[in-house]
Short mmCIF file of C-alpha atoms in Angstrom, two decimals:
data_model
loop_
_atom_site.label_atom_id
_atom_site.label_comp_id
_atom_site.label_asym_id
_atom_site.label_seq_id
_atom_site.Cartn_x
_atom_site.Cartn_y
_atom_site.Cartn_z
CA PRO A 70 -124.74 182.02 39.09
CA GLY A 71 -124.85 181.88 42.84
CA GLN A 72 -121.35 183.31 43.27
CA VAL A 73 -120.82 185.77 46.09
CA THR A 74 -118.55 188.80 46.15
CA VAL A 75 -116.60 188.94 49.40
CA PRO A 76 -114.03 191.58 50.37
CA LEU A 77 -110.53 190.24 50.77
CA ALA A 78 -110.48 191.01 54.49
CA GLY A 79 -113.78 189.16 54.94
CA ALA A 80 -112.51 186.08 53.11
CA ILE A 81 -109.37 186.03 55.26
CA ALA A 82 -111.44 186.39 58.43
CA ALA A 83 -113.85 183.61 57.36
CA ALA A 84 -110.89 181.30 56.86
CA GLY A 85 -109.51 182.19 60.31
CA LEU A 86 -106.32 183.63 58.82
CA THR A 87 -106.50 187.25 60.02
CA PRO A 88 -103.02 188.02 61.41
CA PRO A 89 -102.66 189.92 64.69
CA VAL A 90 -102.08 193.63 64.15
CA ASP A 91 -98.96 193.43 66.31
CA ASP A 92 -97.45 190.47 64.44
CA PRO A 93 -95.63 191.77 61.32
CA ALA A 94 -94.20 188.31 60.60
CA ALA A 95 -97.70 186.79 60.35
CA GLN A 96 -98.85 189.62 58.10
CA LEU A 97 -95.83 189.06 55.85
CA ARG A 98 -96.56 185.33 55.65
CA LEU A 99 -100.13 186.07 54.59
CA ARG A 100 -99.01 188.48 51.88
CA SER A 101 -96.46 185.95 50.64
CA ALA A 102 -99.12 183.24 50.52
CA LEU A 103 -101.47 185.49 48.53
CA SER A 104 -98.66 186.38 46.13
CA ASP A 105 -97.86 182.70 45.69
CA LEU A 106 -101.51 181.90 44.93
CA GLU A 107 -101.63 184.69 42.38
CA SER A 108 -98.37 183.65 40.69
CA ARG A 109 -99.86 180.18 40.24
CA LEU A 110 -103.00 181.73 38.71
CA LEU A 111 -105.15 180.21 41.46
CA VAL A 112 -106.50 183.65 42.37
CA TRP A 113 -106.44 187.09 40.77
CA HIS A 114 -106.35 190.41 42.59
CA THR A 115 -108.87 193.09 41.68
CA TYR A 116 -110.38 196.27 43.13
CA ASP A 117 -113.88 197.72 43.22
CA ALA A 118 -114.82 201.29 42.28
CA ALA A 119 -114.21 202.48 45.85
CA GLY A 120 -110.71 201.00 45.94
CA GLY A 121 -111.61 197.96 48.04
CA ARG A 122 -109.40 194.94 47.40
CA PHE A 123 -110.99 191.66 46.27
CA LEU A 124 -109.84 188.23 45.19
CA PHE A 125 -111.24 186.64 42.03
CA VAL A 126 -111.12 182.84 41.99
CA PRO A 127 -111.27 181.34 38.46
CA ALA A 128 -114.21 179.07 37.69
CA GLU A 129 -112.05 175.99 37.16
CA ILE A 130 -110.64 176.42 40.66
CA ARG A 131 -114.05 177.04 42.28
CA ASP A 132 -115.57 174.01 40.53
CA PRO A 133 -112.76 171.70 39.40
CA LYS A 134 -113.59 169.02 36.86
CA ALA A 135 -110.75 166.53 36.75
CA ILE A 136 -109.90 164.62 33.60
CA ALA A 137 -110.65 160.99 34.26
CA ALA A 138 -108.00 158.54 33.12
CA GLY A 139 -109.47 156.45 30.33
CA GLY A 140 -113.11 156.01 29.47
CA ILE A 141 -113.35 159.21 27.40
CA ASP A 142 -115.60 158.90 24.37
CA ARG A 143 -114.58 160.23 21.00
CA PRO A 144 -115.66 163.89 20.89
CA SER A 145 -118.73 164.86 18.94
CA PRO A 146 -118.29 167.18 15.95
CA VAL A 147 -119.43 170.77 16.35
CA PRO A 148 -122.30 171.73 14.00
CA GLU A 149 -120.90 173.53 10.96
CA ASP A 150 -123.44 176.36 11.15
CA THR A 151 -122.14 177.39 14.59
CA VAL A 152 -118.51 177.69 13.49
CA GLN A 153 -116.69 180.96 12.76
CA PRO A 154 -113.44 179.95 10.98
CA ASP A 155 -110.29 181.99 11.47
CA PRO A 156 -109.20 184.12 8.47
CA TRP A 157 -107.78 182.15 5.55
CA ARG A 158 -104.01 181.87 5.55
CA SER A 159 -101.64 180.52 2.98
CA PRO A 160 -100.61 176.89 3.66
CA ASP A 161 -97.05 178.22 3.34
CA GLY A 162 -97.71 181.19 5.61
CA LEU A 163 -95.09 180.13 8.14
CA ALA A 164 -92.33 179.92 5.51
CA TRP A 165 -93.42 183.32 4.15
CA ASP A 166 -93.41 184.80 7.67
CA LEU A 167 -89.94 183.40 8.33
CA LEU A 168 -88.70 185.11 5.17
CA THR A 169 -90.34 188.36 6.29
CA PHE A 170 -88.77 188.01 9.75
CA VAL A 171 -85.32 187.32 8.31
CA ARG A 172 -85.66 190.27 5.92
CA ALA A 173 -86.61 192.54 8.81
CA LEU A 174 -83.68 191.35 10.94
CA GLY A 175 -81.32 192.19 8.09
CA SER A 176 -82.56 195.75 7.71
CA GLY A 177 -80.77 198.64 9.35
CA ASP A 178 -83.86 199.66 11.33
CA THR A 179 -84.06 196.46 13.39
CA PRO A 180 -82.90 196.55 17.04
CA SER A 181 -79.82 194.44 17.70
CA VAL A 182 -80.92 191.64 20.03
CA ALA A 183 -79.81 188.07 20.67
CA SER A 184 -83.27 186.90 21.73
CA VAL A 185 -86.69 187.75 20.31
CA GLU A 186 -88.01 188.17 23.86
CA THR A 187 -86.13 191.47 24.11
CA LEU A 188 -87.45 193.02 20.89
CA PRO A 189 -89.18 196.35 21.65
CA ARG A 190 -92.96 196.43 21.44
CA PRO A 191 -93.17 199.19 18.78
CA TRP A 192 -91.04 197.09 16.44
CA LEU A 193 -93.19 194.03 17.17
CA ARG A 194 -96.31 196.02 16.30
CA TRP A 195 -94.71 197.06 13.00
CA LEU A 196 -93.72 193.48 12.17
CA ASN A 197 -97.17 192.17 13.14
CA THR A 198 -98.73 194.07 10.23
CA ARG A 199 -96.51 192.16 7.78
CA LEU A 200 -97.21 188.58 8.90
CA TRP A 201 -99.74 185.93 7.94
CA TRP A 202 -99.96 184.77 11.55
CA THR A 203 -100.77 187.93 13.46
CA GLY A 204 -101.91 188.77 16.96
CA ASP A 205 -104.23 191.55 18.04
CA ASP A 206 -101.32 193.97 18.47
CA VAL A 207 -98.08 191.96 18.30
CA PRO A 208 -97.27 188.51 16.90
CA PRO A 209 -98.88 185.56 18.74
CA PRO A 210 -97.07 184.46 21.93
CA GLY A 211 -94.15 182.24 21.06
CA TYR A 212 -94.46 182.70 17.28
CA LEU A 213 -91.28 184.71 16.72
CA ALA A 214 -89.37 182.42 19.09
CA PHE A 215 -90.59 179.49 16.98
CA LEU A 216 -89.51 181.20 13.75
CA ALA A 217 -86.11 181.96 15.28
CA ALA A 218 -85.71 178.35 16.44
CA VAL A 219 -86.50 176.70 13.09
CA GLY A 220 -84.53 179.41 11.28
CA GLN A 221 -81.45 178.66 13.36
CA ASP A 222 -81.95 174.91 12.92
CA GLU A 223 -82.01 175.45 9.15
CA GLY A 224 -78.92 177.68 9.34
CA ILE A 225 -80.43 180.85 7.86
CA LEU A 226 -80.30 182.63 11.24
CA ALA A 227 -77.51 182.69 13.80
CA VAL A 228 -76.52 184.64 16.89
CA ALA A 229 -73.34 186.47 15.90
CA ASP A 230 -71.21 189.16 17.52
CA GLY A 231 -72.19 192.62 16.36
CA PRO A 232 -71.19 196.20 17.18
CA HIS A 233 -73.65 196.21 20.09
CA GLY A 234 -73.05 192.65 21.29
CA PRO A 235 -74.49 189.28 20.23
CA ALA A 236 -77.39 189.65 17.79
CA LEU A 237 -79.74 187.38 15.88
CA THR A 238 -78.57 187.82 12.30
CA PRO A 239 -79.33 186.36 8.84
CA THR A 240 -76.57 184.16 7.43
CA ALA A 241 -75.20 183.71 3.92
CA ALA A 242 -77.40 180.61 3.58
CA VAL A 243 -80.39 182.90 3.01
CA ARG A 244 -79.34 183.34 -0.62
CA SER A 245 -79.82 179.65 -1.49
CA TRP A 246 -82.84 179.37 0.83
CA ARG A 247 -84.83 182.04 -1.00
CA ASP A 248 -84.20 180.28 -4.33
CA ARG A 249 -86.39 177.39 -3.18
CA SER A 250 -90.16 177.30 -3.54
CA PHE A 251 -92.47 178.04 -0.63
CA PRO A 252 -93.79 174.42 -0.54
CA ALA A 253 -90.21 173.12 -0.41
CA GLN A 254 -89.37 175.55 2.39
CA THR A 255 -92.47 174.57 4.36
CA ALA A 256 -91.66 170.87 4.04
CA GLN A 257 -88.07 171.44 5.14
CA LEU A 258 -89.09 173.54 8.15
CA ARG A 259 -91.58 170.87 9.13
CA LEU A 260 -88.76 168.31 9.08
CA ARG A 261 -86.66 170.58 11.29
CA TRP A 262 -89.55 170.90 13.72
CA LEU A 263 -90.17 167.14 13.81
CA ALA A 264 -86.48 166.56 14.57
CA SER A 265 -86.31 169.12 17.38
CA SER A 266 -85.61 167.67 20.81
CA GLY A 267 -87.42 170.53 22.52
CA TRP A 268 -90.85 172.13 22.41
CA PRO A 269 -90.14 175.44 20.63
CA GLU A 270 -93.83 176.21 20.10
CA GLY A 271 -94.36 176.05 23.87
CA ALA A 272 -91.15 177.73 25.01
CA ALA A 273 -92.88 181.05 25.65
CA ARG A 274 -95.62 179.59 27.84
CA THR A 275 -95.57 180.63 31.48
CA ASP A 276 -98.53 178.48 32.56
CA LEU A 277 -97.07 175.10 31.58
CA ALA A 278 -93.57 173.63 31.87
CA ILE A 279 -92.79 170.03 30.90
CA GLU A 280 -89.42 168.40 31.49
CA GLY A 281 -88.09 165.06 30.30
CA ALA A 282 -90.63 164.57 27.51
CA ASP A 283 -89.87 162.75 24.27
CA TRP A 284 -90.93 165.57 21.97
CA ARG A 285 -89.81 163.88 18.77
CA GLY A 286 -91.91 160.84 19.55
CA PHE A 287 -94.77 163.05 20.75
CA ARG A 288 -95.01 164.89 17.43
CA ARG A 289 -94.89 161.80 15.25
CA ARG A 290 -97.44 159.96 17.36
CA LEU A 291 -99.72 162.99 17.45
CA LEU A 292 -99.56 163.32 13.66
CA ALA A 293 -100.32 159.61 13.35
CA HIS A 294 -103.39 159.97 15.59
CA LEU A 295 -104.59 162.98 13.61
CA GLY A 296 -104.03 161.08 10.37
CA GLU A 297 -106.19 158.24 11.66
CA LEU A 298 -108.82 160.78 12.70
CA ILE A 299 -109.03 162.45 9.27
CA ALA A 300 -108.99 159.07 7.54
CA THR A 301 -111.98 158.04 9.65
CA ASP A 302 -113.78 161.34 9.08
CA LEU A 303 -113.09 161.19 5.33
CA PRO A 304 -113.12 157.47 4.46
CA ALA A 305 -113.01 158.29 0.73
CA LEU A 306 -109.53 159.75 1.21
CA ALA A 307 -107.57 156.74 0.00
CA GLU A 308 -104.31 158.62 -0.60
CA PRO A 309 -102.70 161.91 0.43
CA ALA A 310 -104.59 164.90 -0.90
CA SER A 311 -102.98 167.26 -3.38
CA PRO A 312 -101.82 170.64 -2.04
CA ALA A 313 -104.20 172.36 -4.46
CA SER A 314 -107.26 170.52 -3.15
CA ILE A 315 -106.24 171.21 0.43
CA ALA A 316 -105.65 174.92 -0.23
CA LYS A 317 -109.03 175.24 -1.94
CA GLY A 318 -110.81 173.58 0.98
CA GLU A 319 -112.17 170.79 -1.22
CA LEU A 320 -111.45 168.23 1.50
CA ALA A 321 -112.37 169.13 5.05
CA GLY A 322 -113.32 167.07 8.05
CA PRO A 323 -115.57 168.06 10.94
CA TRP A 324 -114.75 170.60 13.62
CA TYR A 325 -113.96 169.52 17.19
CA ALA A 326 -113.50 171.52 20.36
CA VAL A 327 -109.76 171.77 21.03
CA GLU A 328 -110.25 170.87 24.69
CA ASP A 329 -112.40 167.81 23.95
CA LEU A 330 -110.13 166.49 21.21
CA SER A 331 -107.01 167.02 23.32
CA GLN A 332 -108.47 165.16 26.29
CA TRP A 333 -109.62 162.27 24.11
CA LEU A 334 -106.21 161.96 22.40
CA ALA A 335 -104.46 162.13 25.77
CA ALA A 336 -106.64 159.33 27.16
CA SER A 337 -106.07 157.30 24.00
CA ASP A 338 -102.26 157.45 24.27
CA THR A 339 -101.10 158.05 27.83
CA ASP A 340 -97.44 157.46 26.88
CA ILE A 341 -97.37 159.96 24.00
CA LEU A 342 -94.94 162.22 25.92
CA GLY A 343 -92.75 159.29 26.93
CA ASP A 344 -92.63 156.94 29.88
CA THR A 345 -91.46 159.53 32.39
CA PHE A 346 -91.81 163.30 32.40
CA SER A 347 -92.57 166.03 34.89
CA ALA A 348 -95.02 168.88 34.42
CA ALA A 349 -95.84 172.09 36.26
CA THR A 350 -99.05 173.88 35.37
CA ALA A 351 -100.94 176.88 36.68
CA GLY A 352 -104.35 175.24 36.26
CA TYR A 353 -106.13 172.51 38.16
CA THR A 354 -104.76 169.07 37.22
CA GLY A 355 -106.63 166.65 39.47
CA THR A 356 -105.91 164.94 42.75
CA THR A 357 -104.29 161.70 41.59
CA GLU A 358 -101.14 161.02 39.60
CA PRO A 359 -103.04 159.56 36.58
CA GLU A 360 -105.26 162.65 36.50
CA ARG A 361 -102.30 165.02 36.65
CA ARG A 362 -100.45 163.06 33.96
CA LEU A 363 -103.46 163.09 31.66
CA ALA A 364 -104.06 166.80 32.23
CA ALA A 365 -100.44 167.64 31.29
CA ILE A 366 -100.64 165.50 28.14
CA ALA A 367 -103.93 167.12 27.12
CA ASP A 368 -102.46 170.57 27.72
CA ALA A 369 -99.41 169.76 25.58
CA ILE A 370 -101.62 168.42 22.78
CA ALA A 371 -103.88 171.49 22.88
CA GLY A 372 -100.84 173.77 22.87
CA THR A 373 -99.38 172.02 19.82
CA LEU A 374 -102.70 171.94 17.95
CA THR A 375 -103.19 175.69 18.32
CA THR A 376 -99.60 176.65 17.50
CA ALA A 377 -97.17 174.61 15.39
CA LEU A 378 -99.74 172.35 13.74
CA ALA A 379 -101.87 175.35 12.80
CA TRP A 380 -98.82 177.37 11.68
CA PHE A 381 -97.79 174.53 9.36
CA GLY A 382 -101.30 174.30 7.93
CA LEU A 383 -101.85 170.79 9.29
CA VAL A 384 -104.96 171.87 11.18
CA GLU A 385 -107.40 174.77 10.87
CA LEU A 386 -108.68 176.82 13.78
CA ALA A 387 -112.04 178.45 14.42
CA THR A 388 -114.25 179.84 17.17
CA GLY A 389 -117.42 178.03 18.20
CA PRO A 390 -120.33 178.54 20.56
CA ARG A 391 -119.50 180.37 23.80
CA GLY A 392 -116.12 181.32 22.39
CA ARG A 393 -114.67 177.79 22.49
CA ARG A 394 -111.67 177.24 20.26
CA LEU A 395 -112.25 174.63 17.56
CA VAL A 396 -109.90 172.63 15.38
CA ARG A 397 -110.29 170.75 12.11
CA VAL A 398 -107.65 168.33 10.86
CA SER A 399 -106.36 168.98 7.35
CA PRO A 400 -105.65 166.13 4.91
CA ALA A 401 -102.15 167.65 4.72
CA THR A 402 -101.37 165.63 7.86
CA LEU A 403 -101.30 162.53 5.65
CA ALA A 404 -98.62 163.98 3.38
CA PRO A 405 -95.18 162.35 3.74
CA THR A 406 -92.72 164.35 5.83
CA THR A 407 -90.08 164.59 3.11
CA THR A 408 -88.96 167.40 0.87
CA ASP A 409 -87.22 167.84 -2.44
CA ARG A 410 -84.14 169.73 -1.29
CA THR A 411 -83.18 170.62 -4.88
CA GLY A 412 -86.57 171.99 -5.90
CA THR A 413 -86.40 175.63 -6.87
CA ALA A 414 -89.17 178.14 -7.10
CA ALA A 415 -88.78 178.39 -10.86
CA GLY A 416 -89.06 174.63 -11.25
CA ARG A 417 -92.18 174.48 -9.12
CA GLU A 418 -94.14 177.23 -10.84
CA GLY A 419 -94.14 175.92 -14.36
CA ALA A 420 -95.33 177.93 -17.29
CA SER A 421 -98.00 180.55 -16.76
CA ARG A 422 -99.62 182.94 -19.19
CA GLU A 423 -100.32 185.44 -16.44
CA ALA A 424 -97.55 187.75 -15.28
CA PRO A 425 -96.44 187.07 -11.69
CA ILE A 426 -97.16 190.67 -10.68
CA SER A 427 -99.14 193.62 -11.97
CA LEU A 428 -98.45 197.28 -11.29
CA ALA A 429 -101.10 200.00 -11.06
CA ILE A 430 -100.49 203.67 -11.80
CA ASP A 431 -100.82 204.51 -8.07
CA GLY A 432 -97.86 202.24 -7.25
CA THR A 433 -99.88 199.27 -6.00
CA VAL A 434 -98.20 195.95 -6.78
CA ARG A 435 -100.43 192.86 -6.97
CA LEU A 436 -98.53 189.61 -6.39
CA ARG A 437 -100.39 186.75 -8.09
CA GLN A 438 -97.66 184.11 -8.11
CA PRO A 439 -95.77 184.36 -4.82
CA SER A 440 -92.29 182.93 -4.56
CA PRO A 441 -89.60 183.55 -1.95
CA VAL A 442 -87.48 185.58 -4.39
CA ARG A 443 -90.41 187.81 -5.34
CA VAL A 444 -91.51 188.32 -1.75
CA TRP A 445 -87.92 189.00 -0.65
CA SER A 446 -87.46 191.56 -3.43
CA LEU A 447 -90.77 193.33 -2.83
CA LEU A 448 -90.06 193.57 0.90
CA THR A 449 -86.86 195.41 -0.03
CA PHE A 450 -88.48 198.38 -1.79
CA ALA A 451 -92.27 198.19 -1.20
CA GLU A 452 -94.62 198.22 1.78
CA PRO A 453 -96.84 195.16 2.35
CA ARG A 454 -100.52 196.11 2.37
CA THR A 455 -102.62 192.93 2.35
CA LEU A 456 -101.83 189.22 2.38
CA GLY A 457 -104.19 186.85 0.63
CA ASP A 458 -104.71 184.71 -2.44
CA VAL A 459 -103.46 187.82 -4.25
CA SER A 460 -101.22 189.90 -1.99
CA THR A 461 -100.66 193.61 -2.46
CA PHE A 462 -97.67 195.87 -1.87
CA ARG A 463 -97.30 199.63 -2.33
CA LEU A 464 -94.37 201.61 -3.69
CA THR A 465 -93.77 204.61 -1.45
CA GLU A 466 -91.07 207.22 -1.04
CA ALA A 467 -90.18 205.77 2.37
CA SER A 468 -89.88 202.20 1.06
CA LEU A 469 -87.69 203.25 -1.88
CA SER A 470 -85.52 205.38 0.40
CA ARG A 471 -85.03 202.37 2.64
CA ALA A 472 -83.85 200.31 -0.35
CA LEU A 473 -81.51 203.05 -1.57
CA ALA A 474 -80.05 203.42 1.93
CA ALA A 475 -79.35 199.67 1.94
CA GLY A 476 -77.28 200.04 -1.22
CA PHE A 477 -79.78 199.08 -3.91
CA GLU A 478 -79.93 200.99 -7.19
CA LEU A 479 -83.06 202.43 -8.76
CA GLY A 480 -82.29 200.44 -11.90
CA GLN A 481 -82.51 197.19 -9.93
CA VAL A 482 -86.00 198.12 -8.76
CA THR A 483 -87.28 199.11 -12.18
CA ASP A 484 -85.70 196.07 -13.86
CA PHE A 485 -87.38 193.72 -11.39
CA LEU A 486 -90.80 195.33 -11.80
CA THR A 487 -90.51 195.35 -15.60
CA ARG A 488 -89.37 191.73 -15.76
CA GLN A 489 -91.97 190.38 -13.34
CA SER A 490 -94.90 192.36 -14.78
CA ARG A 491 -93.80 191.57 -18.35
CA ARG A 492 -94.44 195.13 -19.45
CA GLY A 493 -93.02 198.60 -19.09
CA LEU A 494 -93.67 200.62 -15.97
CA PRO A 495 -96.55 203.11 -16.07
CA GLU A 496 -95.21 206.61 -16.65
CA PRO A 497 -96.61 208.01 -13.34
CA VAL A 498 -94.89 205.22 -11.41
CA LEU A 499 -91.59 205.73 -13.22
CA ALA A 500 -91.79 209.47 -12.59
CA ASP A 501 -92.48 208.93 -8.89
CA LEU A 502 -89.59 206.50 -8.52
CA GLN A 503 -87.17 208.84 -10.28
CA GLY A 504 -88.35 211.81 -8.21
CA TRP A 505 -88.05 209.91 -4.95
CA SER A 506 -84.57 208.72 -5.91
CA ASN A 507 -83.45 212.28 -6.70
CA ALA A 508 -84.97 213.59 -3.47
CA PHE A 509 -83.05 210.98 -1.50
CA ARG A 510 -79.85 212.84 -2.43
CA ARG A 511 -77.58 209.85 -2.04
CA VAL A 512 -73.86 210.51 -2.31
CA ARG A 513 -71.68 207.47 -2.96
CA LEU A 514 -68.42 207.32 -1.04
CA GLY A 515 -65.61 205.22 -2.47
CA SER A 516 -61.91 204.54 -2.09
CA ALA A 517 -59.18 205.88 -4.35
CA LEU A 518 -55.39 205.63 -4.62
CA THR A 519 -53.22 208.62 -5.51
CA LEU A 520 -50.05 208.27 -7.59
CA ARG A 521 -47.58 211.21 -7.46
CA PRO A 522 -44.50 210.71 -9.64
CA ASP A 523 -41.39 212.74 -8.91
CA ASP A 524 -41.38 213.65 -12.59
CA PRO A 525 -44.77 215.11 -13.68
CA GLU A 526 -43.93 214.12 -17.25
CA GLN A 527 -44.45 210.46 -16.27
CA ALA A 528 -48.15 211.00 -15.42
CA ASP A 529 -49.32 209.85 -18.87
CA GLN A 530 -47.39 206.59 -18.52
CA LEU A 531 -48.92 205.97 -15.10
CA LEU A 532 -52.38 206.67 -16.50
CA ALA A 533 -51.82 204.02 -19.18
CA LEU A 534 -50.72 201.47 -16.55
CA ALA A 535 -53.82 202.10 -14.41
CA THR A 536 -56.09 201.82 -17.44
CA ALA A 537 -54.43 198.53 -18.43
CA ALA A 538 -55.17 197.24 -14.92
CA GLY A 539 -58.87 197.98 -15.48
CA LEU A 540 -58.95 200.83 -12.97
CA PRO A 541 -60.56 204.20 -13.78
CA ALA A 542 -58.01 206.99 -13.33
CA HIS A 543 -57.94 210.78 -13.62
CA ALA A 544 -54.94 213.12 -13.86
CA LEU A 545 -54.90 216.32 -11.81
CA PRO A 546 -53.22 219.53 -13.03
CA ASP A 547 -50.23 219.03 -10.72
CA GLY A 548 -49.49 215.61 -12.24
CA THR A 549 -51.08 213.59 -9.43
CA LEU A 550 -53.04 210.58 -10.65
CA VAL A 551 -56.26 209.53 -8.83
CA VAL A 552 -57.07 205.82 -9.31
CA ILE A 553 -60.59 204.66 -8.37
CA LEU A 554 -60.60 201.35 -6.48
CA PRO A 555 -63.38 198.76 -6.61
CA GLY A 556 -65.21 198.86 -3.28
CA ASP A 557 -63.49 199.71 -0.03
CA TRP A 558 -59.68 199.69 -0.15
CA ARG A 559 -59.69 197.30 2.82
CA SER A 560 -61.89 194.79 1.00
CA ALA A 561 -60.56 191.80 -0.91
CA ASP A 562 -61.29 193.47 -4.26
CA GLY A 563 -59.65 196.72 -3.21
CA ASP A 564 -56.56 194.96 -1.88
CA ALA A 565 -56.26 192.87 -5.05
CA ALA A 566 -56.46 196.00 -7.21
CA VAL A 567 -53.71 197.74 -5.25
CA THR A 568 -51.51 194.63 -5.42
CA SER A 569 -52.03 194.33 -9.18
CA LEU A 570 -51.19 198.00 -9.73
CA ARG A 571 -48.01 197.72 -7.64
CA GLN A 572 -46.87 194.77 -9.74
CA ARG A 573 -47.50 196.65 -12.99
CA LEU A 574 -45.59 199.68 -11.70
CA ARG A 575 -42.57 197.56 -10.78
CA ALA A 576 -42.69 195.74 -14.12
CA ALA A 577 -42.60 199.12 -15.86
CA GLY A 578 -39.52 200.17 -13.90
CA PHE A 579 -41.25 202.31 -11.27
CA HIS A 580 -40.60 202.00 -7.53
CA PRO A 581 -43.86 202.35 -5.50
CA ALA A 582 -43.23 204.08 -2.18
CA GLY A 583 -45.67 204.48 0.71
CA GLY A 584 -49.37 203.79 0.32
CA ASN A 585 -49.59 201.22 3.09
#
């Protein structure tokens, strides 16, 4: 209300900054100043329908409201009937997404990159459809960088040299990692995050940069403040809530505006980022040092509330009146930050009368009891469709072809589905899988060793020696013997087989020649 639209040239003239037409240096200085203002998000360039150039000044710059140091009252809860919660997500959604991300990086279709910032947008759009934490088109800003950071800290991802240069690659530690339960993975990743000396959830931000902060202390103090908040909001909560009660929403505190809660927490603990730190922000931060310090702290708190704390299920997010982002603290913040490193998925699940998965005749797989091993396996040969309390996958010709191309056998797929559904596969599904496998037309290439004795009569003796060594062998009409090697001849198994056969030949009085 009351704002006036002024052409760019008019605004420059009103400020007495119009450069002389014959002074290129002054014109260049003006353009540089405007570019600098825009890069700091203090103004935005825009054009009208006729092509006239205008400057748009954000509201917070036109009417700045500085955060006063101290004296901020505890924020008032937002009425429940005005809140639109974000879609429900699994409390272990981040661990599930990390597994999905690692699985995608290990597939042959993934671009070879050392940093997630260079992943192509089409691939990001494809991955976005498979995640719990999704963006409108691609994953939320900074989310994949966060997954990569905690994955590398845990040792299941590493940047290794590849055929096209350094690439972010899954490590051998993935095998033991996927044997753990999702709750155990989530707890371990949370510990990795708490121990991080940086701010991985804010690394992708271009509007805020903080140097010299004590991020470890910041996280623990922030969690302590949030724990005090939920304990005050829910005084009956005398001990940490069970994961089941949290997941079912049986315990929930009030909603607060993210901005209000962040400012109040910042004013309540002005040293939460450490005694000394420096911050650069694109927004208005006040005119005094205390105001600027408080604004940076509040921004860091808001950024952590809406990213890592939400991703770990420690807070819930929603949208309130006038589009304001809201946050509600989960009782999970009171849970101890420890994890049972030996807990496996099988040990966590316990006995259940219901089969972990069910399979429909159209190839739809319903996952009722998610575990890392089941999710990892389904991602290998099925397409994710929906994620929820019961997640669904779909068997398709493309998904099976992808698994076959990666070296999996059809029998491995059918055995998994039979075992996890606790019943035989529907005939239409089995027929589709067999037909897709045949249509894939895979031809297996292997290594073999040829033995050509000078005396063809010795071929039968050589055949017996190869058979005794456990190696399949076939005699050709000319007396040449073809010995099938396990795996590639350059592999450890192939080399061991050749060495064993050489020793048997020498022991039988033969003299192996060539074959190096």
